[in-house]
XYZ file of N, CA and C in Angstrom:
816
model
N 53.796 57.482 32.540
C 54.404 56.738 33.209
C 54.010 55.164 32.884
N 55.210 54.419 32.277
C 54.994 53.191 31.710
C 55.381 51.987 32.881
N 54.490 51.112 33.062
C 54.705 49.882 33.703
C 54.703 48.708 32.945
N 55.194 47.534 33.442
C 55.094 46.206 32.769
C 53.805 45.508 33.156
N 53.505 44.757 32.770
C 52.572 43.562 33.176
C 53.198 43.173 34.562
N 54.307 42.628 34.397
C 54.788 41.728 35.549
C 54.828 42.941 36.613
N 55.056 44.116 36.727
C 55.169 44.918 37.740
C 53.764 45.162 38.262
N 52.933 45.182 37.679
C 51.213 45.452 37.729
C 50.679 44.248 38.403
N 51.312 43.058 37.926
C 50.516 41.848 38.461
C 51.289 41.625 40.041
N 50.611 41.406 41.062
C 51.218 41.535 42.410
C 51.026 42.915 43.344
N 50.579 43.984 42.718
C 50.497 45.001 43.342
C 49.190 44.967 44.311
N 49.231 45.610 45.243
C 48.296 45.683 46.359
C 47.207 46.834 45.753
N 45.740 46.210 45.778
C 44.493 47.215 45.690
C 44.107 47.709 47.038
N 44.395 48.831 47.644
C 43.885 49.244 48.723
C 42.894 50.315 48.632
N 41.655 50.162 49.376
C 40.514 50.495 49.278
C 40.687 51.637 50.280
N 39.871 52.902 50.289
C 40.042 53.579 51.431
C 39.818 53.218 53.110
N 39.465 52.129 53.176
C 39.282 51.494 54.152
C 40.039 50.210 54.691
N 40.891 49.868 53.801
C 41.722 48.620 53.878
C 42.237 48.012 52.495
N 43.243 47.020 52.457
C 43.248 46.433 51.223
C 42.272 45.497 50.862
N 42.121 45.521 49.697
C 41.368 44.383 48.764
C 41.916 43.292 48.280
N 43.004 43.242 47.818
C 43.555 41.959 47.330
C 44.924 42.379 46.346
N 45.235 41.452 45.738
C 46.382 41.451 44.729
C 46.026 41.484 43.408
N 46.382 42.287 42.289
C 46.295 42.436 40.896
C 46.787 40.898 40.427
N 45.763 40.158 39.739
C 46.367 38.960 38.946
C 46.192 39.085 37.235
N 45.603 39.979 36.978
C 45.537 40.145 35.355
C 44.981 41.387 35.074
N 45.224 41.535 33.723
C 44.314 42.864 33.404
C 43.591 42.432 32.232
N 42.583 43.084 31.904
C 41.663 42.921 30.937
C 41.705 44.232 30.003
N 42.002 43.980 28.915
C 42.143 45.292 28.025
C 41.323 45.087 26.796
N 41.103 46.418 26.095
C 40.164 46.658 24.720
C 41.094 46.605 23.756
N 41.183 45.380 22.699
C 42.030 45.285 21.665
C 41.615 46.036 20.495
N 40.805 46.894 20.649
C 40.554 47.993 19.662
C 41.045 49.424 20.036
N 40.649 49.656 21.053
C 41.124 50.898 21.704
C 42.490 50.852 22.471
N 42.910 49.587 22.722
C 44.408 49.348 23.075
C 44.511 49.970 24.795
N 43.301 49.800 25.380
C 43.149 50.496 26.881
C 42.840 49.408 28.020
N 43.597 49.383 28.932
C 43.132 48.590 29.954
C 41.835 48.985 30.777
N 40.891 48.050 30.822
C 39.535 48.326 31.202
C 39.129 47.819 32.718
N 39.933 46.852 32.853
C 39.620 46.307 34.327
C 40.999 45.609 35.046
N 41.195 45.757 36.119
C 42.129 44.771 36.923
C 41.500 43.640 37.458
N 41.900 42.539 37.206
C 41.357 41.068 37.954
C 42.046 41.141 39.258
N 41.354 41.252 40.256
C 41.890 41.320 41.606
C 41.528 39.930 42.597
N 42.351 39.470 43.064
C 42.200 38.188 44.046
C 42.078 38.701 45.270
N 41.163 38.499 45.812
C 40.652 39.384 47.216
C 41.302 38.434 48.566
N 41.457 37.334 48.433
C 42.112 36.628 49.473
C 41.081 36.214 50.504
N 41.495 35.807 51.686
C 40.284 34.889 52.389
C 39.389 36.118 53.068
N 39.662 37.427 53.161
C 38.493 38.169 53.761
C 37.091 38.071 52.932
N 37.188 37.820 51.694
C 36.123 37.519 50.707
C 36.009 36.347 49.993
N 36.549 35.310 50.751
C 36.502 33.864 50.290
C 37.537 33.958 49.035
N 38.444 34.548 48.939
C 39.448 34.327 47.541
C 38.495 34.643 46.273
N 37.586 35.503 46.343
C 36.699 35.931 45.147
C 37.683 36.680 44.496
N 37.382 36.696 42.901
C 37.987 37.531 42.292
C 36.955 38.454 41.884
N 37.629 39.676 41.873
C 36.767 40.890 41.411
C 37.385 41.716 40.658
N 36.653 42.689 39.551
C 37.080 43.773 38.700
C 37.292 44.739 39.296
N 38.224 45.555 39.110
C 38.476 46.851 39.627
C 38.926 48.081 38.521
N 37.787 48.684 38.172
C 37.925 49.881 36.803
C 39.137 50.871 37.078
N 39.712 51.086 36.278
C 40.771 52.281 36.442
C 40.173 53.656 36.987
N 38.934 53.601 36.719
C 37.893 54.840 36.895
C 38.038 55.014 38.422
N 38.178 53.860 38.987
C 38.511 53.809 40.703
C 39.502 54.331 41.205
N 40.744 54.548 40.490
C 41.985 54.318 40.835
C 42.443 55.635 41.100
N 42.807 55.867 42.512
C 43.336 57.099 42.845
C 44.952 57.576 42.458
N 45.312 58.832 43.308
C 46.703 58.804 43.250
C 47.807 57.743 43.649
N 48.874 57.548 42.889
C 49.903 56.708 43.438
C 51.323 56.962 43.220
N 51.875 56.728 44.098
C 53.653 57.221 43.846
C 54.357 55.831 43.445
N 53.638 54.742 43.350
C 54.384 53.438 42.830
C 55.455 53.039 43.643
N 55.792 53.522 44.515
C 56.981 53.115 45.422
C 56.886 51.918 46.156
N 55.759 51.410 46.595
C 55.401 50.482 47.582
C 54.599 49.176 46.782
N 54.309 49.344 45.627
C 53.271 48.466 44.797
C 52.057 48.519 45.349
N 51.419 49.511 45.681
C 50.443 49.770 46.298
C 49.565 50.552 45.119
N 48.191 50.225 44.840
C 47.120 51.249 43.874
C 45.925 51.218 44.584
N 45.991 52.522 45.082
C 44.829 53.055 45.827
C 43.830 53.417 44.997
N 42.712 52.978 45.625
C 41.212 53.074 44.776
C 40.335 53.836 45.719
N 39.450 54.605 45.128
C 38.565 55.677 45.843
C 37.350 54.858 46.142
N 37.012 53.639 46.524
C 35.906 52.818 46.987
C 36.423 52.153 48.197
N 35.051 51.512 48.800
C 35.401 51.043 50.021
C 35.289 49.323 49.969
N 35.847 48.805 51.007
C 35.978 47.278 50.799
C 34.151 46.844 50.957
N 33.431 47.308 51.739
C 32.118 47.071 51.542
C 31.432 47.172 49.972
N 31.920 48.085 49.311
C 31.681 47.991 47.913
C 31.899 47.207 47.092
N 32.978 46.841 47.270
C 33.821 45.755 46.493
C 33.106 44.355 46.860
N 32.679 44.203 48.365
C 32.157 43.004 48.597
C 30.602 42.683 47.988
N 29.907 44.049 47.811
C 28.473 43.675 47.249
C 28.295 44.261 45.903
N 29.904 44.290 44.983
C 29.710 44.340 43.716
C 29.356 43.551 43.090
N 28.769 43.542 41.763
C 28.215 42.456 40.925
C 29.473 41.193 40.717
N 28.720 40.128 40.999
C 29.500 38.810 40.664
C 29.914 38.526 38.713
N 31.143 38.439 38.615
C 31.508 38.235 37.497
C 32.473 36.991 37.292
N 32.361 36.109 36.439
C 33.258 34.755 36.332
C 34.126 35.385 35.390
N 35.287 35.492 36.121
C 36.519 35.823 35.285
C 37.158 34.748 34.403
N 36.625 33.765 34.439
C 37.100 32.735 33.538
C 36.089 32.571 32.099
N 35.355 33.563 32.361
C 34.460 33.494 30.959
C 34.586 35.095 30.188
N 34.125 35.258 29.033
C 34.103 36.448 28.781
C 33.426 37.448 29.412
N 33.899 38.861 29.509
C 33.081 39.655 30.216
C 32.014 40.300 29.180
N 30.717 40.078 29.390
C 29.668 40.726 28.380
C 29.597 42.247 28.510
N 29.169 43.022 27.500
C 28.783 44.510 27.801
C 27.891 44.841 28.913
N 26.829 43.647 28.827
C 25.942 43.753 29.735
C 26.567 43.721 31.316
N 27.368 42.701 31.635
C 27.993 42.684 32.946
C 28.772 44.259 33.069
N 29.467 44.602 32.049
C 30.049 45.766 32.249
C 29.074 46.997 32.791
N 28.064 47.236 31.953
C 26.931 48.273 32.248
C 26.433 47.915 33.526
N 26.093 46.659 34.240
C 25.667 46.458 35.663
C 27.067 46.987 36.624
N 27.794 46.726 36.294
C 29.221 46.915 37.101
C 29.088 48.319 37.145
N 29.188 49.199 36.113
C 29.394 50.860 36.082
C 28.231 51.407 36.656
N 27.162 50.806 36.410
C 25.978 51.307 37.200
C 25.905 50.990 38.791
N 26.614 50.108 38.912
C 26.608 49.885 40.515
C 27.638 50.869 41.303
N 28.377 51.189 40.464
C 29.655 52.225 41.234
C 29.040 53.572 40.685
N 28.133 53.656 40.104
C 27.605 55.177 39.677
C 28.259 55.879 38.594
N 29.382 54.878 37.857
C 30.209 55.609 36.684
C 29.391 55.434 35.319
N 29.541 56.462 34.441
C 29.147 56.637 33.204
C 29.594 55.427 32.182
N 28.990 55.363 31.119
C 29.792 54.195 30.160
C 31.064 54.942 29.645
N 31.849 54.059 29.376
C 33.042 54.667 28.709
C 32.938 54.480 27.427
N 32.189 53.647 26.640
C 31.838 53.334 25.212
C 31.099 54.421 24.456
N 31.399 54.564 23.337
C 30.794 55.342 22.323
C 31.063 56.947 22.364
N 31.968 57.209 23.173
C 32.489 58.581 23.439
C 33.493 59.078 22.507
N 34.081 60.307 22.670
C 34.930 60.944 22.004
C 36.475 60.432 22.012
N 36.482 59.497 22.713
C 37.903 59.123 23.595
C 38.127 58.014 24.113
N 39.203 57.443 24.703
C 39.473 56.003 25.297
C 38.471 56.172 26.372
N 38.251 56.950 26.920
C 37.241 56.974 28.314
C 35.985 58.054 28.220
N 35.404 57.706 27.060
C 34.076 58.530 26.941
C 34.507 59.585 26.128
N 34.535 60.867 26.949
C 34.578 62.153 26.595
C 36.098 62.656 26.852
N 36.872 61.661 27.320
C 38.387 62.397 28.080
C 39.311 61.040 27.786
N 40.661 61.310 27.863
C 41.946 60.342 27.816
C 42.122 59.931 29.060
N 41.322 60.155 30.102
C 41.897 59.790 31.460
C 40.575 59.011 32.282
N 40.738 58.008 32.638
C 39.679 57.419 33.396
C 39.160 58.115 34.427
N 39.945 58.827 35.307
C 39.415 59.422 36.689
C 38.466 60.458 36.427
N 38.434 61.107 35.124
C 37.442 61.866 34.599
C 36.204 61.360 34.889
N 35.843 60.279 34.762
C 34.560 59.351 34.878
C 34.052 59.513 36.307
N 35.053 59.571 37.091
C 34.734 59.499 38.687
C 34.734 60.866 39.361
N 34.450 61.789 38.821
C 34.860 63.150 39.039
C 33.929 63.797 39.772
N 32.708 63.199 40.007
C 31.574 63.474 40.750
C 31.454 63.124 42.172
N 30.607 63.720 42.926
C 30.743 63.234 44.366
C 29.998 61.989 44.502
N 30.012 61.485 45.674
C 29.492 60.293 46.037
C 27.662 60.258 45.720
N 27.337 61.558 46.487
C 25.783 61.411 46.142
C 25.320 61.800 44.724
N 26.555 62.616 43.822
C 25.924 62.519 42.428
C 26.062 61.424 41.842
N 27.170 60.549 42.230
C 27.314 59.119 41.833
C 25.812 58.095 41.892
N 25.620 58.318 43.072
C 24.237 57.632 43.458
C 23.239 58.022 42.803
N 23.323 59.491 42.717
C 22.182 60.000 41.636
C 22.059 59.525 40.152
N 23.061 59.381 39.736
C 23.297 58.897 38.312
C 23.031 57.612 38.218
N 23.303 56.809 39.335
C 22.986 55.397 39.304
C 21.715 55.024 39.246
N 20.946 55.986 40.011
C 19.515 55.699 40.262
C 18.775 56.131 39.124
N 19.203 57.262 38.132
C 18.576 57.634 36.885
C 18.936 56.700 35.809
N 19.958 56.183 35.879
C 20.399 55.265 34.820
C 19.847 53.676 34.913
N 19.676 53.188 36.155
C 18.826 52.206 36.301
C 17.440 52.441 35.928
N 16.952 53.613 36.184
C 15.422 53.613 36.111
C 15.237 53.936 34.533
N 16.282 54.299 33.802
C 15.929 54.567 32.446
C 16.504 53.210 31.612
N 17.119 52.409 32.119
C 17.289 51.026 31.313
C 16.398 50.106 31.452
N 15.554 49.735 30.455
C 14.510 48.823 30.752
C 14.937 47.404 30.426
N 14.238 46.235 30.860
C 14.741 45.094 30.828
C 14.799 44.660 29.153
N 14.012 45.021 28.253
C 14.212 44.974 27.113
C 15.482 45.392 26.304
N 15.906 46.641 27.028
C 17.022 47.249 26.615
C 18.461 46.460 26.947
N 18.338 46.145 28.042
C 19.527 45.110 28.468
C 19.614 43.831 27.851
N 18.380 43.253 27.638
C 18.319 41.871 26.739
C 19.012 42.530 25.366
N 18.853 43.363 24.708
C 19.207 43.489 23.391
C 20.555 44.102 23.234
N 21.238 44.103 24.425
C 22.707 44.601 24.355
C 23.187 43.188 23.899
N 24.595 43.509 23.258
C 25.540 42.290 22.778
C 25.891 41.400 24.068
N 25.795 40.261 23.689
C 25.886 39.022 24.993
C 27.431 39.265 25.247
N 28.139 39.639 24.425
C 29.824 39.358 24.842
C 30.443 40.560 23.824
N 31.365 41.167 24.738
C 32.404 42.386 23.906
C 33.365 41.503 23.527
N 33.308 41.688 22.255
C 34.688 40.492 21.457
C 35.939 41.181 21.688
N 36.076 42.704 22.266
C 37.207 43.050 22.053
C 37.887 43.224 23.613
N 37.473 42.434 24.521
C 37.820 42.903 25.911
C 38.788 41.374 26.243
N 40.140 41.513 26.171
C 40.997 40.237 26.177
C 41.972 40.451 27.918
N 42.409 39.433 27.945
C 43.143 38.905 29.111
C 44.756 39.454 28.915
N 45.426 40.216 29.595
C 46.840 40.289 29.116
C 47.514 39.087 29.526
N 47.238 38.474 30.439
C 47.767 37.114 30.646
C 47.876 36.069 29.832
N 46.794 36.093 29.245
C 46.453 35.139 27.958
C 47.456 35.557 26.765
N 47.690 37.014 26.547
C 48.402 37.126 25.344
C 49.902 36.936 25.384
N 50.243 36.408 26.658
C 51.774 36.395 26.935
C 52.084 35.234 26.235
N 53.250 35.018 25.541
C 53.790 33.864 24.680
C 53.084 33.794 23.268
N 51.966 34.809 23.132
C 51.568 34.594 21.638
C 52.662 34.569 20.566
N 52.628 34.058 19.424
C 53.501 33.949 18.618
C 53.261 35.479 17.876
N 54.633 36.019 17.252
C 54.480 37.090 16.700
C 54.529 36.835 14.883
N 53.911 37.467 14.335
C 53.917 37.245 12.668
C 54.410 38.487 12.110
N 55.417 38.668 11.499
C 55.845 40.187 10.623
C 55.329 39.641 9.238
N 55.430 40.812 8.339
C 54.958 40.468 7.115
C 55.509 39.449 6.242
N 56.744 38.933 6.576
C 57.507 38.269 5.804
C 57.926 36.607 6.840
N 57.213 36.561 7.743
C 57.608 35.599 8.771
C 57.586 35.643 9.974
N 57.804 34.517 10.864
C 57.500 34.701 12.220
C 58.979 35.208 13.080
N 58.518 36.040 13.881
C 59.951 36.797 14.670
C 59.885 36.345 15.907
N 59.338 35.544 16.709
C 59.310 35.473 18.130
C 57.870 35.629 18.944
N 57.839 35.707 19.932
C 56.536 35.741 20.880
C 56.523 36.778 21.759
N 55.292 37.160 22.493
C 55.012 38.174 23.370
C 55.454 38.025 24.748
N 56.554 38.739 25.207
C 57.063 38.830 26.284
C 56.473 39.347 27.345
N 55.822 40.478 26.957
C 54.854 41.297 28.081
C 54.503 42.504 27.464
N 53.909 43.331 28.177
C 53.160 44.543 28.082
C 53.751 45.681 28.615
N 53.486 47.035 28.003
C 53.819 48.184 28.684
C 52.752 48.793 28.786
N 52.224 49.421 30.073
C 51.072 50.197 30.413
C 51.304 51.275 30.763
N 50.606 52.448 30.287
C 50.371 53.967 30.624
C 49.603 54.122 31.639
N 50.283 54.077 33.253
C 49.354 54.157 34.175
C 48.469 55.402 34.479
N 48.864 56.236 33.510
C 47.750 57.681 33.809
C 46.582 57.566 32.870
N 47.010 56.930 31.848
C 45.589 56.692 30.890
C 45.481 55.287 30.848
N 46.247 54.518 31.297
C 45.597 52.897 31.484
C 45.831 52.131 29.629
N 46.468 52.945 28.989
C 46.498 52.703 27.451
C 47.706 52.011 27.423
N 47.690 50.573 26.698
C 48.642 49.681 26.386
C 49.469 50.641 25.273
N 50.992 50.559 25.313
C 51.656 51.421 24.601
C 52.684 50.800 23.887
N 52.916 49.707 24.233
C 54.082 48.504 23.661
C 53.766 47.152 24.089
N 53.982 46.076 23.128
C 54.241 44.862 23.487
C 55.740 44.534 23.345
N 56.305 44.082 24.456
C 57.598 43.269 24.624
C 57.689 42.232 23.645
N 58.333 42.052 22.765
C 58.645 40.763 21.849
C 60.041 40.465 22.092
N 60.013 38.913 22.214
C 61.147 38.147 22.509
C 61.625 37.576 21.109
N 62.732 37.706 20.776
C 63.188 37.379 19.184
C 64.153 36.139 19.353
N 64.471 35.611 20.563
C 65.264 34.572 20.563
C 64.814 33.168 20.064
N 63.647 33.059 19.991
C 63.217 31.656 19.329
C 63.056 31.919 17.665
N 63.753 33.060 17.041
C 63.701 33.137 15.774
C 65.251 33.376 15.402
N 66.022 34.124 16.305
C 67.444 34.378 16.000
C 67.757 34.727 17.181
N 69.433 34.471 17.622
C 69.871 34.866 18.869
C 69.787 36.346 19.026
N 68.561 36.612 19.414
C 68.289 38.173 19.431
C 68.021 38.875 20.648
N 67.079 39.621 20.765
C 66.993 40.454 22.063
C 65.450 40.821 22.290
N 65.185 41.396 23.252
C 63.982 42.049 23.497
C 63.614 43.497 22.806
N 62.576 43.538 22.132
C 62.090 44.777 21.500
C 60.660 45.184 22.014
N 60.656 46.587 21.888
C 59.485 47.213 22.422
C 58.866 47.676 21.068
N 57.495 46.749 20.612
C 56.826 47.415 19.466
C 55.696 48.242 19.969
N 55.501 49.242 19.456
C 54.368 50.173 19.501
C 52.881 49.549 19.157
N 51.986 49.567 19.875
C 50.648 48.707 19.560
C 50.024 49.567 18.021
N 50.468 50.620 17.730
C 50.272 50.926 16.356
C 50.321 50.063 15.230
N 51.458 49.283 15.385
C 51.763 48.531 14.344
C 51.588 47.182 14.164
N 50.342 47.155 15.181
C 49.807 45.578 15.375
C 48.484 45.789 14.270
N 48.581 44.995 13.127
C 47.454 44.543 12.225
C 46.417 43.975 12.776
N 46.580 42.899 13.764
C 45.642 41.725 13.746
C 46.166 40.955 15.160
N 45.136 40.798 15.763
C 45.563 39.598 17.043
C 44.386 38.565 16.747
N 44.969 37.011 16.898
C 44.011 36.155 16.460
C 43.958 35.337 17.488
N 42.765 35.574 18.218
C 42.493 35.109 19.276
C 42.591 33.281 19.397
N 42.196 32.574 18.234
C 42.024 31.253 18.197
C 43.542 30.572 17.919
N 44.303 31.345 16.918
C 45.463 30.705 16.802
C 46.622 31.208 17.599
N 46.392 32.142 18.713
C 47.342 32.601 19.467
C 48.520 33.432 18.908
N 48.103 34.316 17.847
C 49.120 34.972 17.076
C 48.722 36.579 16.991
N 50.409 37.276 16.832
C 49.852 38.811 16.827
C 50.330 38.942 15.594
N 49.915 39.873 14.428
C 50.293 40.013 13.158
C 50.885 41.544 13.134
N 51.981 41.713 12.823
C 52.584 43.206 12.570
C 52.800 43.664 11.317
N 52.572 44.988 11.169
C 52.702 45.762 9.908
C 54.149 46.041 9.687
N 54.954 45.170 9.837
C 56.572 45.329 9.862
C 57.242 44.116 9.355
N 58.322 44.326 8.836
C 59.193 43.147 8.369
C 59.899 42.545 9.138
N 60.617 41.297 9.208
C 61.440 40.623 9.871
C 62.948 41.575 10.384
N 63.134 42.044 9.062
C 64.238 42.979 9.153
C 64.191 44.474 10.068
N 62.857 44.882 9.994
C 62.647 45.835 10.866
C 62.858 45.644 12.278
N 61.949 44.715 12.766
C 62.305 44.219 14.000
C 63.602 43.829 14.499
N 64.492 43.255 13.726
C 65.654 42.895 13.944
C 66.446 43.942 14.344
N 66.177 45.048 13.530
C 67.076 46.155 13.584
C 66.529 47.378 14.747
N 65.377 46.926 15.226
C 64.883 47.969 16.077
C 65.724 48.107 17.508
N 65.288 49.200 17.984
C 66.159 49.442 19.197
C 66.121 48.258 20.148
N 67.075 47.792 21.047
C 66.734 46.695 21.953
C 66.078 47.297 23.355
N 65.290 46.646 23.870
C 64.569 46.774 25.165
C 65.241 46.224 26.367
N 65.721 47.197 27.275
C 66.175 46.514 28.600
C 65.219 46.366 29.633
N 64.829 45.140 29.959
C 63.726 44.995 30.932
C 63.916 45.366 32.547
N 65.276 45.746 32.613
C 65.912 46.311 34.024
C 65.613 47.864 34.269
N 65.276 48.704 32.783
C 65.572 49.974 32.811
C 63.956 50.499 32.263
N 63.826 51.741 32.709
C 62.557 52.510 32.342
C 62.658 53.101 30.737
N 61.945 52.926 30.138
C 61.894 53.826 28.785
C 61.748 55.340 29.097
N 62.627 55.926 28.749
C 62.504 57.633 28.736
C 61.681 58.038 27.322
N 61.395 59.324 27.188
C 60.723 59.815 26.198
C 61.910 59.612 24.991
N 63.033 59.997 25.301
C 64.251 59.839 24.101
C 64.174 58.659 23.307
N 63.944 57.578 24.301
C 64.003 56.239 23.862
C 62.706 55.519 23.176
N 61.630 56.446 23.570
C 60.352 56.346 22.895
C 60.465 56.988 21.315
N 61.028 58.091 21.350
C 61.164 58.899 20.446
C 61.750 57.991 19.159
N 62.997 57.314 19.550
C 64.062 56.501 19.116
C 62.953 55.365 18.277
N 62.423 54.765 19.267
C 61.300 53.463 18.739
C 60.622 53.602 17.768
N 59.835 54.855 17.919
C 58.858 55.148 16.882
C 59.274 55.677 15.523
N 60.409 56.456 15.835
C 61.359 56.980 14.568
C 61.612 55.619 13.735
N 62.089 54.874 14.378
C 62.681 53.417 13.632
C 61.425 52.614 13.113
N 60.226 52.506 13.574
C 59.393 51.798 13.242
C 58.471 52.987 12.093
N 58.695 54.141 12.025
C 58.014 54.945 11.184
C 56.632 55.542 11.587
N 56.653 55.648 13.024
C 55.237 55.817 13.506
C 55.247 57.104 14.414
N 54.238 57.827 14.265
C 54.271 59.160 15.024
C 54.224 58.566 16.477
N 54.778 59.371 17.574
C 54.455 59.282 19.016
C 53.151 59.459 19.509
N 52.548 58.261 20.453
C 51.219 58.571 20.790
C 50.993 59.985 21.622
N 52.149 60.566 21.985
C 52.110 61.578 22.875
C 51.752 63.038 21.821
N 51.606 62.800 20.642
C 51.389 63.582 19.251
C 50.168 63.326 19.028
N 49.341 62.414 19.478
C 48.202 62.000 18.698
C 47.099 63.342 18.838
N 46.193 63.497 17.787
C 45.306 64.529 17.853
C 44.207 63.917 18.615
N 43.363 64.682 19.008
C 42.073 64.402 19.737
C 41.344 63.333 18.684
N 40.756 62.097 19.786
C 40.225 60.995 19.105
C 38.834 61.351 18.868
N 38.507 60.658 17.769
C 37.112 60.803 17.083
C 36.126 59.769 17.690
N 34.905 59.808 17.686
C 34.047 58.844 17.882
C 34.178 57.642 17.336
N 34.592 56.578 18.161
C 34.621 55.351 17.286
C 33.404 54.496 16.976
N 33.476 53.892 15.833
C 32.272 53.200 15.318
C 32.148 51.651 15.559
N 33.422 51.134 16.388
C 33.771 49.772 16.435
C 32.903 49.471 17.826
N 32.001 50.095 18.449
C 31.431 49.573 19.621
C 30.416 49.179 19.640
């Protein structure tokens, strides 16, 4: 199920005992193309503090009421590690966050979420099992180990920050990033939505993330392994309609890429 960035922002995060707040941004991994955290504005109940909610915590949702249920309590959120959402989130902060909730690391495994494609698998244990895991994990991480971890994760990016990035094809500029499409089952980014109107009187197109060669965070640009002509001739994207599998197949066929639904099992990544 695909959802746009605009649809996700503004959704209510609902804990097991009440509402936590509203989604304001997403942090995604620009190597695995997976949303790692939702940035949530808590409102007055927590002095407007912004907190991170991992997709690992997200439960079943029908998406009818713009509500994203999570399997944690408001008290857990209240006492979760403070993270400055205006600064890069370091791997050490991530390790502290995951340890607090009793979740295993997602990095270094065989797939997008450790040993699986879905984040919920990392929270499959009972609360007591998670508490035991957290205690064991904290006991095995010495101070020296934590100090030696990378200070910043260079792959964790703000989805909001990417909006309006300029798009470079292999033979020239073609437009800017209008939005993102997220698979809310796996929380993988599947497409960037490109607005071509500032290049020609064109339209919106959905570009699979597989054709992205490079994202330059200093120059605010996205480089594609496509020509301008390929993008110009691509299937138009209708922001008012849902992409169905038939349309997705057409998009991937046009750009000469296999569909993500046919991807073989992932291999252990060496970029972490």
